[in-house]
XYZ file of C-alpha atoms in Angstrom:
696
model
C -0.143 -0.357 -0.383
C 3.254 2.273 0.955
C 4.457 1.711 -2.625
C 1.844 2.371 -4.331
C 0.506 5.770 -1.820
C 4.147 6.933 -2.791
C 3.694 6.149 -7.048
C 0.127 8.036 -6.893
C 1.800 11.714 -7.681
C 3.852 10.244 -11.099
C 0.170 8.111 -11.952
C -2.119 11.091 -11.842
C 0.371 14.099 -13.517
C 0.183 11.672 -16.393
C -3.095 10.680 -15.907
C -3.817 14.378 -15.924
C -2.001 15.596 -18.570
C -3.485 12.818 -21.224
C -6.318 14.045 -19.796
C -6.468 17.697 -19.992
C -5.027 17.049 -24.261
C -7.771 16.247 -25.072
C -9.948 18.591 -22.834
C -7.615 20.550 -25.463
C -8.331 19.325 -28.474
C -12.250 18.531 -27.987
C -12.915 22.186 -27.059
C -15.875 23.117 -24.735
C -18.023 20.030 -23.131
C -21.568 20.863 -23.699
C -23.063 18.806 -21.171
C -21.777 17.120 -17.672
C -22.169 13.831 -19.853
C -19.965 13.988 -21.988
C -17.540 15.276 -19.920
C -18.217 11.913 -17.724
C -16.740 10.078 -20.900
C -13.684 11.690 -20.707
C -13.606 11.286 -17.354
C -11.304 8.239 -15.018
C -12.456 7.643 -12.055
C -13.046 10.215 -9.161
C -13.444 9.740 -4.937
C -16.409 9.933 -3.712
C -16.023 12.169 0.076
C -16.447 8.580 1.868
C -12.742 7.175 0.660
C -11.101 11.304 0.065
C -8.511 12.546 2.307
C -7.039 15.503 1.405
C -8.439 18.078 -0.275
C -8.173 21.914 -1.419
C -10.550 25.010 -0.946
C -11.060 27.712 -2.676
C -13.536 30.893 -2.376
C -13.975 34.041 -2.446
C -17.035 35.659 -2.314
C -18.123 37.490 -4.942
C -19.788 40.981 -4.909
C -20.723 43.626 -6.734
C -17.426 44.558 -7.479
C -16.349 41.571 -9.588
C -16.438 42.759 -12.751
C -13.839 40.261 -14.316
C -14.714 37.308 -13.616
C -13.306 33.825 -14.957
C -10.953 36.234 -16.841
C -7.517 33.954 -15.557
C -9.006 30.923 -15.245
C -7.170 28.941 -17.247
C -6.814 24.639 -17.384
C -3.368 25.456 -17.042
C -4.331 26.713 -13.557
C -6.033 23.956 -11.972
C -3.604 21.649 -14.002
C -0.515 23.265 -11.747
C -2.615 22.980 -8.478
C -3.407 19.539 -9.539
C 0.197 18.427 -10.882
C 1.730 20.642 -7.552
C -0.247 19.024 -4.596
C -2.138 15.735 -6.019
C -5.511 16.169 -4.061
C -8.153 14.062 -4.053
C -10.881 17.136 -4.037
C -10.631 20.414 -4.763
C -13.523 22.787 -3.577
C -13.613 26.060 -5.286
C -16.445 29.044 -5.171
C -19.678 29.206 -6.632
C -21.636 31.565 -4.460
C -20.987 32.733 -1.456
C -22.738 35.022 1.370
C -23.228 37.971 -1.460
C -25.404 36.041 -2.784
C -23.748 36.447 -6.326
C -22.533 33.580 -8.402
C -19.417 33.300 -9.419
C -20.258 31.094 -13.035
C -23.333 32.069 -15.206
C -26.148 30.566 -13.702
C -29.253 30.454 -15.607
C -31.506 29.617 -12.436
C -28.916 32.318 -9.947
C -27.939 35.792 -9.908
C -25.491 36.551 -10.962
C -21.645 38.765 -10.254
C -22.091 41.355 -12.522
C -19.203 40.327 -15.217
C -18.550 36.478 -15.342
C -15.822 35.887 -18.860
C -16.297 32.761 -20.476
C -17.226 29.512 -18.204
C -15.018 29.385 -15.528
C -16.827 26.811 -13.719
C -16.451 24.563 -16.645
C -12.502 25.109 -16.741
C -12.195 23.483 -13.180
C -14.899 21.352 -13.871
C -12.840 20.169 -17.386
C -9.846 20.305 -16.086
C -10.788 18.214 -12.338
C -12.741 15.539 -14.659
C -9.981 14.597 -17.000
C -7.418 14.068 -14.069
C -9.935 11.986 -11.947
C -9.990 14.429 -9.269
C -13.434 15.923 -7.471
C -14.519 18.490 -7.390
C -17.007 20.385 -4.668
C -18.660 23.789 -4.870
C -18.259 25.961 -2.059
C -22.109 27.133 -1.950
C -23.651 30.043 0.594
C -26.588 28.219 1.810
C -28.876 30.262 4.809
C -27.096 33.365 4.474
C -27.716 34.842 0.448
C -28.235 38.656 0.996
C -29.352 38.579 -2.878
C -31.807 36.965 -2.843
C -32.974 38.963 0.171
C -32.588 42.279 -1.435
C -34.527 40.343 -4.554
C -37.012 38.621 -2.202
C -38.009 40.568 0.619
C -40.272 38.019 1.660
C -37.412 35.591 1.703
C -35.948 36.916 4.728
C -36.345 35.788 8.693
C -37.447 38.113 11.368
C -36.096 39.522 14.351
C -37.912 40.170 17.719
C -38.776 43.727 16.930
C -39.672 43.000 12.963
C -36.996 44.165 11.251
C -35.605 41.910 7.947
C -32.736 39.655 8.623
C -30.580 41.457 5.353
C -28.210 37.918 5.372
C -29.708 35.227 7.138
C -33.445 33.203 5.126
C -36.350 32.275 5.897
C -36.561 28.247 6.422
C -40.587 29.440 5.997
C -40.358 31.016 2.658
C -39.717 29.805 -0.222
C -35.760 30.164 -0.645
C -34.910 26.472 -0.565
C -37.795 25.780 -3.188
C -37.029 28.890 -5.845
C -33.765 29.067 -5.563
C -31.111 26.895 -3.495
C -33.133 23.569 -5.151
C -32.883 24.152 -8.802
C -29.347 25.602 -8.321
C -27.660 22.776 -6.590
C -29.316 20.568 -9.582
C -28.132 23.140 -12.554
C -24.394 21.987 -10.675
C -25.240 19.048 -10.652
C -26.643 18.366 -14.203
C -25.984 20.680 -15.857
C -21.521 20.903 -14.924
C -21.516 17.369 -13.164
C -20.432 18.755 -10.296
C -19.120 15.908 -7.818
C -20.825 17.926 -4.473
C -21.992 21.364 -2.470
C -19.815 22.189 0.989
C -22.606 24.117 1.455
C -22.131 27.198 3.502
C -23.265 29.890 6.280
C -25.238 27.071 7.030
C -26.504 26.394 11.406
C -23.941 29.206 12.245
C -25.295 32.008 10.004
C -29.392 30.396 11.387
C -31.734 32.883 13.427
C -35.095 32.513 15.222
C -37.431 33.854 13.055
C -40.125 35.896 13.534
C -41.662 35.747 10.446
C -45.967 35.259 9.921
C -44.980 32.166 8.908
C -42.599 31.200 11.851
C -44.879 32.531 14.428
C -47.891 30.596 13.197
C -46.082 27.673 13.055
C -44.747 27.467 16.309
C -48.224 28.806 17.542
C -49.784 25.453 16.521
C -46.995 22.844 17.067
C -46.389 24.301 20.720
C -50.267 25.541 22.144
C -47.970 28.475 23.246
C -49.256 32.031 22.661
C -47.165 34.756 23.744
C -44.046 34.406 21.942
C -40.752 35.133 23.293
C -38.547 37.974 22.787
C -35.656 37.802 24.482
C -33.413 35.003 26.888
C -35.865 35.297 30.426
C -39.191 35.629 28.446
C -41.345 32.062 29.323
C -41.040 29.177 26.260
C -37.188 30.933 25.181
C -36.065 27.530 25.513
C -38.742 26.449 23.555
C -38.787 29.277 21.181
C -35.867 28.133 20.088
C -35.605 24.335 20.084
C -39.231 25.000 17.683
C -36.084 27.276 15.310
C -33.783 24.816 15.772
C -36.051 22.347 14.543
C -36.803 24.495 11.370
C -33.274 24.367 10.394
C -32.947 20.576 10.589
C -36.241 20.456 8.820
C -34.530 22.859 5.563
C -31.624 20.087 5.362
C -33.240 18.119 5.501
C -35.625 19.400 2.375
C -32.935 20.959 0.118
C -31.314 17.444 -0.159
C -33.742 14.402 0.167
C -34.649 17.486 -3.197
C -31.461 17.594 -4.907
C -31.068 13.639 -4.206
C -34.067 12.694 -5.813
C -33.080 14.006 -9.650
C -29.157 13.785 -8.710
C -28.912 10.574 -6.130
C -24.588 10.975 -6.289
C -24.659 14.235 -5.810
C -22.919 14.964 -2.597
C -23.572 17.359 0.052
C -22.358 18.749 3.235
C -23.849 21.737 5.217
C -20.908 23.641 6.990
C -20.621 22.510 10.835
C -22.989 20.366 10.834
C -23.819 17.721 13.532
C -20.486 18.679 14.791
C -19.431 20.953 18.296
C -21.773 23.770 16.814
C -24.770 21.759 16.271
C -24.225 18.634 19.254
C -26.575 16.229 18.106
C -27.183 13.360 15.993
C -26.948 13.378 12.377
C -31.009 13.552 11.235
C -31.151 14.997 7.863
C -29.652 12.616 4.602
C -26.099 14.641 4.117
C -23.528 12.496 2.975
C -20.111 14.362 4.909
C -19.130 16.039 7.351
C -16.836 18.811 7.769
C -16.153 22.414 9.023
C -13.299 25.142 8.646
C -11.980 25.714 11.892
C -10.691 29.235 13.278
C -7.327 30.266 11.617
C -6.182 31.475 14.748
C -6.181 29.663 17.949
C -6.617 26.461 15.832
C -5.518 23.676 17.342
C -7.408 23.919 20.330
C -10.452 24.503 18.024
C -9.604 20.969 15.820
C -8.890 19.567 19.390
C -12.642 19.716 20.018
C -14.415 20.011 16.354
C -12.255 16.690 15.077
C -12.897 14.966 18.512
C -16.864 15.247 17.763
C -17.023 14.686 14.217
C -14.973 11.435 14.470
C -18.096 9.555 17.074
C -20.541 11.219 14.605
C -20.805 7.909 12.306
C -20.379 9.789 9.024
C -17.423 10.837 6.741
C -15.342 13.962 7.640
C -12.642 16.072 7.359
C -11.671 19.401 9.015
C -10.444 22.428 7.131
C -7.279 24.756 8.284
C -6.943 28.491 6.885
C -4.214 28.247 5.243
C -3.473 32.114 6.460
C -4.091 34.432 10.184
C -4.473 37.443 10.864
C -1.325 39.686 12.161
C -2.442 41.296 15.290
C -1.134 44.649 15.722
C -0.081 45.326 12.115
C -1.621 48.177 10.854
C -5.096 46.868 9.275
C -4.404 43.813 10.842
C -3.323 41.882 7.336
C -3.775 38.272 6.032
C -0.694 36.138 6.439
C -0.136 33.933 4.793
C 0.843 30.090 7.444
C 4.053 28.676 6.902
C 3.927 24.363 5.521
C 4.877 23.033 8.801
C 1.829 25.053 11.575
C -0.421 23.754 8.518
C 1.011 21.062 8.840
C 0.301 20.277 13.071
C -3.007 21.229 12.511
C -3.566 18.667 9.929
C -1.468 16.514 13.230
C -5.011 17.263 15.058
C -6.800 15.739 12.701
C -4.921 13.325 11.396
C -4.719 10.999 14.483
C -8.433 11.056 15.268
C -9.074 9.603 11.965
C -10.431 11.990 9.574
C -9.399 13.632 6.279
C -7.559 17.237 5.842
C -8.725 19.961 3.494
C -6.840 24.006 3.050
C -8.627 26.896 2.605
C -7.078 29.537 0.118
C -8.532 32.864 -0.762
C -9.741 32.961 -4.701
C -8.587 36.462 -5.870
C -11.960 38.900 -6.779
C -11.740 37.521 -10.755
C -11.604 34.146 -9.184
C -8.708 32.398 -9.676
C -5.888 31.803 -7.304
C -1.877 32.966 -5.923
C 0.190 29.779 -7.385
C 2.796 31.386 -5.237
C 0.608 30.088 -1.966
C 0.635 26.084 -3.827
C 3.820 24.939 -2.233
C 3.308 25.301 0.959
C 0.672 22.882 -0.033
C 2.622 20.628 -1.591
C 4.394 20.983 1.360
C 1.520 19.479 3.943
C 0.727 17.045 1.585
C 3.276 15.237 1.712
C 3.658 15.454 5.103
C -0.593 14.287 4.755
C 0.068 11.626 2.381
C 2.909 9.978 4.731
C -0.033 9.506 7.133
C -2.810 8.431 5.464
C -2.570 4.600 5.291
C -1.948 4.359 9.146
C -4.769 7.422 9.724
C -7.404 7.623 7.626
C -10.230 5.550 9.247
C -9.084 4.753 12.425
C -11.037 3.967 15.126
C -10.346 5.203 18.644
C -9.954 3.193 21.532
C -12.203 3.481 24.096
C -10.676 5.550 27.220
C -11.486 8.439 28.501
C -15.025 9.935 27.227
C -15.562 14.135 27.784
C -19.274 14.693 27.939
C -20.230 17.474 25.427
C -23.751 17.800 26.670
C -26.105 18.376 23.619
C -29.034 18.648 26.942
C -27.481 21.256 28.564
C -26.111 23.179 25.649
C -29.030 24.068 23.504
C -30.178 25.516 27.021
C -27.084 26.912 27.898
C -26.710 29.214 24.342
C -28.190 32.089 23.365
C -28.856 31.837 19.994
C -29.765 28.342 17.604
C -26.409 27.047 16.939
C -22.628 27.713 18.082
C -19.880 26.326 19.548
C -19.278 26.422 23.459
C -16.297 25.637 24.225
C -15.962 26.976 28.244
C -17.774 24.088 29.741
C -15.162 21.452 27.608
C -12.135 22.865 26.623
C -9.753 23.056 29.258
C -10.628 20.187 31.192
C -9.726 18.739 27.666
C -6.320 20.915 27.691
C -5.008 19.875 31.282
C -6.373 15.807 30.333
C -4.311 15.973 26.864
C -0.964 17.538 29.124
C -1.250 14.486 31.099
C -1.302 12.255 28.169
C -5.104 10.245 28.373
C -6.589 9.723 25.335
C -10.308 12.281 25.071
C -12.795 11.342 23.473
C -15.172 13.497 22.902
C -19.160 12.620 23.502
C -22.712 13.682 23.908
C -25.323 12.039 25.570
C -26.373 9.752 21.659
C -22.651 8.410 22.329
C -22.972 7.125 26.059
C -26.300 5.811 26.034
C -26.575 2.392 26.170
C -22.209 2.077 25.601
C -21.065 3.437 28.831
C -19.158 0.968 29.660
C -16.913 0.814 27.101
C -15.091 3.755 28.810
C -13.026 3.466 31.828
C -14.225 7.113 33.062
C -16.524 9.566 31.632
C -16.025 12.879 32.802
C -19.309 15.873 33.000
C -17.106 18.669 33.025
C -19.347 21.474 33.757
C -22.921 21.212 32.923
C -25.557 22.332 34.985
C -28.409 20.024 33.497
C -28.921 16.710 32.633
C -31.637 14.858 31.567
C -32.934 12.664 34.380
C -32.543 9.720 32.498
C -29.284 10.239 31.072
C -27.984 11.091 34.817
C -29.613 8.034 35.928
C -28.047 5.931 33.062
C -24.574 7.495 34.837
C -25.746 6.619 38.097
C -25.847 2.783 37.439
C -22.788 2.782 35.386
C -20.762 4.334 38.047
C -22.693 1.472 40.702
C -21.713 -1.522 37.616
C -17.951 -0.504 38.108
C -17.822 2.738 36.043
C -15.796 5.748 37.130
C -17.591 9.145 37.101
C -15.610 12.356 37.121
C -18.071 15.582 37.724
C -16.621 19.075 37.179
C -17.382 22.596 38.678
C -19.897 22.408 41.743
C -23.498 23.141 39.860
C -22.308 19.524 38.295
C -21.254 18.201 42.155
C -24.882 19.532 42.862
C -26.745 17.196 40.144
C -25.002 14.381 41.971
C -25.330 15.794 44.958
C -27.337 12.468 47.327
C -24.629 9.680 45.009
C -21.348 12.139 46.362
C -23.065 12.223 49.906
C -22.549 15.599 50.348
C -24.812 18.925 51.625
C -23.322 21.608 49.200
C -24.345 25.243 49.390
C -25.115 27.947 47.220
C -22.253 28.621 44.549
C -19.882 31.487 45.623
C -19.253 34.282 42.105
C -15.984 33.667 40.702
C -12.937 35.379 42.141
C -9.334 33.735 43.312
C -8.832 31.018 45.165
C -6.255 28.555 46.916
C -5.456 24.939 46.037
C -3.957 23.229 47.806
C -3.422 19.347 47.656
C -0.432 16.840 48.586
C -0.679 13.465 46.991
C 0.566 15.471 43.318
C 3.618 18.091 41.991
C 3.158 18.161 38.338
C 3.641 14.339 37.438
C 5.147 13.208 40.032
C 3.845 11.674 43.062
C 5.013 14.442 46.312
C 4.221 14.225 49.971
C 4.608 17.827 50.344
C 1.910 19.847 50.261
C 1.384 22.209 46.743
C -0.341 25.570 45.993
C -1.725 26.955 43.383
C -3.503 30.249 42.818
C -6.742 29.159 41.237
C -10.106 31.486 39.623
C -13.780 30.400 39.546
C -17.209 29.612 40.918
C -16.787 27.420 44.226
C -19.271 26.225 46.667
C -19.274 24.933 50.044
C -19.056 21.324 50.659
C -20.123 18.861 54.252
C -18.624 15.563 53.410
C -20.608 13.074 54.831
C -19.135 9.528 55.915
C -18.923 7.623 52.558
C -16.978 10.703 50.981
C -12.978 11.278 51.020
C -11.901 14.987 50.945
C -9.036 15.418 48.816
C -6.873 18.886 48.804
C -8.046 22.408 50.154
C -9.953 25.602 49.069
C -9.105 28.696 51.290
C -8.897 32.106 50.363
C -5.345 32.833 51.547
C -2.308 30.507 50.838
C -2.055 30.191 54.089
C -2.315 26.026 55.074
C -3.034 26.415 58.602
C -6.372 28.572 57.748
C -9.822 28.199 57.212
C -10.345 25.555 54.212
C -13.084 23.222 51.837
C -12.500 20.584 50.765
C -11.516 20.991 46.851
C -13.310 17.540 45.698
C -13.829 14.368 46.972
C -14.437 11.078 46.226
C -16.180 8.019 47.225
C -17.288 4.511 46.450
C -20.658 3.619 45.004
C -21.695 0.004 44.091
C -18.829 -1.606 42.196
C -18.004 2.147 41.521
C -16.432 5.396 42.466
C -17.728 8.713 41.374
C -16.147 11.644 42.482
C -16.745 15.771 42.000
C -14.239 18.959 42.246
C -16.540 21.892 43.905
C -14.608 24.408 41.845
C -14.971 25.117 38.747
C -11.692 24.606 36.589
C -12.039 24.545 32.371
C -12.666 27.891 32.641
C -9.540 29.091 34.383
C -7.297 26.409 32.613
C -8.541 27.770 29.601
C -7.128 31.336 30.174
C -3.585 31.305 30.218
C -2.852 34.051 32.778
C -4.376 32.149 35.198
C -3.638 28.611 34.261
C -1.516 27.106 36.354
C 0.953 23.296 36.331
C -0.262 22.517 39.946
C -4.017 22.986 38.632
C -3.559 20.088 36.088
C -1.783 18.254 38.898
C -4.150 18.066 41.132
C -6.827 17.091 38.169
C -4.252 14.440 36.799
C -3.757 12.641 40.221
C -7.501 12.724 40.540
C -8.296 11.124 37.366
C -5.369 8.680 38.534
C -7.806 7.731 41.274
C -10.359 7.163 39.337
C -8.748 5.712 36.252
C -4.990 4.379 37.339
C -4.606 1.877 34.541
C -4.553 3.827 30.881
C -3.587 2.387 28.473
C -0.649 4.335 27.130
C 1.279 6.117 29.725
C 4.430 8.829 28.715
C 7.053 11.173 30.370
C 9.266 13.322 29.239
C 6.984 15.999 27.706
C 3.805 18.026 28.658
C 3.359 18.660 25.102
C 2.057 15.619 23.313
C -0.951 14.991 22.746
C -1.857 11.094 23.045
C -4.324 10.049 20.594
C -5.163 5.991 20.979
C -6.519 4.053 17.823
C -7.295 0.886 15.554
C -6.456 0.224 12.306
C -5.869 -2.077 10.317
C -5.660 -4.602 12.844
C -3.151 -2.874 14.929
C -3.085 -1.186 17.474
C -1.710 2.737 17.154
C -0.145 5.250 19.531
C -0.850 8.951 17.483
C 1.484 11.105 19.390
C 1.006 15.000 17.723
C 3.549 17.717 19.290
C 1.381 20.670 21.353
C 4.157 22.862 22.166
C 4.692 26.712 21.360
C 2.768 29.668 21.906
C 0.209 28.482 19.087
C -2.529 30.215 21.435
C -1.163 33.273 21.024
C 0.851 33.164 18.315
C -0.911 33.685 14.613
C 2.133 33.161 12.456
C 4.308 29.887 13.697
C 7.787 29.811 12.068
C 9.042 27.000 13.271
C 8.040 24.532 16.166
C 10.442 22.784 18.500
C 10.802 19.301 18.325
C 9.983 17.570 21.765
C 11.283 14.271 23.077
C 12.440 11.695 23.932
C 9.764 10.098 25.232
C 9.427 7.339 27.783
C 6.271 5.300 26.552
C 4.548 2.115 28.417
C 1.535 0.859 26.558
C -0.080 -1.999 27.984
C -1.362 -5.265 25.913
C -2.246 -8.377 26.919
C 0.433 -10.494 25.400
C 3.753 -9.245 23.781
C 3.876 -7.259 20.284
C 5.555 -8.597 16.854
C 6.542 -5.667 15.623
C 6.336 -2.293 16.479
C 7.199 0.591 14.274
C 7.736 4.575 14.164
C 5.416 5.448 11.900
C 5.836 7.694 8.731
C 8.552 5.619 7.498
C 8.328 2.082 9.167
C 10.975 3.096 11.178
C 11.941 -0.543 13.453
C 11.414 0.968 17.355
C 13.825 -1.203 19.856
C 11.099 -2.390 22.390
C 10.873 -4.316 26.302
C 8.214 -6.263 27.512
C 8.003 -6.484 31.212
C 4.749 -6.926 33.330
C 2.340 -6.794 30.460
C 3.590 -3.532 29.484
C 5.533 -2.422 26.061
C 8.138 0.353 26.872
C 9.417 2.435 24.395
C 11.436 5.226 23.758
C 11.124 7.610 21.082
C 13.359 9.936 20.111
C 11.833 13.284 19.260
C 8.229 13.879 18.067
C 8.819 17.459 15.546
C 5.206 17.472 14.738
C 3.819 14.104 14.856
C 4.876 10.294 15.090
C 2.506 7.026 15.014
C 3.920 4.329 16.849
C 2.248 0.862 15.445
C 2.358 -1.912 17.815
C 0.676 -5.460 15.895
C 0.463 -8.663 17.147
C -1.308 -7.433 20.332
């Protein structure tokens, strides 16, 4: 397999050159059918691994679209990068199409048919072509058809967001997607401006439907009004219906046309997949990208659909005039890719098209270097499945009750806890209720991070999981309050956020210590009076004086065959904030986790700047090591990444392995098998290395 992957660029280049020559000799293609007749096979998205996204959101200023879009331009991209697919612009948020559509709203100046050029060359080269198409967000459609707009609580029509209760889907979106599929023969659409652009709708049709569906006559206008949650839930379901409707309608006439709704069923919309989309995707934050990808990739990996994530190839440079966008380096994009690849996903990167729809060829060598990095890991990582270790709950029920809009990512309850767990080398999955219900026993440890609501049935299942032998950790006083009886604790009222002193004596960073260590932490806390069955862990006080009055920082008790623990201060927000982040606080959480989960599958020593992702693929056990060192949270452009290592790694297996290698490259890795553990030393991790274990 590895040899065939190495031959792929040469094989594709030859095929592409022959195909493009045939296209040029044949002249313009008159139909999608004739294009298909000249095309080598193209990958479906489920099998695709690597892509490039281009868009430019054409506007009224775009009067020469297509002038510099040539077969040579597209062929050059493919020759340099060898992608499985390309995504290019056809309609952005302004709503003006960048190709000569006959059913949509054209940009003012289009020269020739640039989309035909993209399709001809990609088809000739066996590369799939997807469209960047703005869905819910269509400003031009609303300008021309004001009745298609969503209406806000004050009766003002949105200038951007279309209403799911109007005619936009049937009169523009569906016909245009059918045009792209049937007339141009493109392979699918990456529909942008969807769940994250949807808004609560107070239009007459929406209000009437809400009253009929709910029986509620007084429509809430803001957070705090009666039935506000119910109104948002009604609008969320309206978005789902919009998505189900247009995907199903397009597939009636074009069943092979693949559709993704950007960020649907991701951490922005954390719920079961309930629409017939073909794949899931999203473009994670252009800045603080590593942390953004850490959450999004872990969520998408569990959704049961083919998935990929898109990195922005550029970032803003704060402090410079106008905050200009600056091209990221190859190593920076490689690390962003590594976070995704380590979790089994596909990867793409976003490069802007010029205002005439052409691309900037000088940027493609960076993507070519990133592509080589990714391809070296494809056969090992793509479609790998996580080995259950630590489950971090992203509660759908609590998230939607907390959110004051329809769909958005809300990392605050998760991010700091996730960062601390990863710095302590736990392999973590981010799961919602629908992932865990009925399969909790697969996870040695479940962590509920700072959610203040759980559905009673799900809470009861968590308690049953503990009593049957599981381990449950609750982070924060409001989460602990949901399980006060099970914890055997009487709780006071949560106290406002403020600085506190955390002291503990069972862990100093990664090593156990008898001496007490103290750190300042910031967050909400709660007085906790422990019962006879609960054991206190650590102390919280208002000063650093160890003799001052204090309360338990956490507690742990046996419950049935399992154990349940809780912290009585919030952790995630304080740890995610670099100004209040503390190694002692991380060590405290690590020590608490180790009491609940003393035998993780993998243990790593040597650096805290390594994410560990344990997975299986092709019958092999994979230990992914991703270097997360350096100021990636605060520095938008990373010129270099300092390698970490050497790392001492111990991996628990039932039997001695037949083979241990370090990938990519199949480098033999010396190992010892002692007391049920494989012991190896990884000399260094530049960006992403994978320990591959066979026969265990």
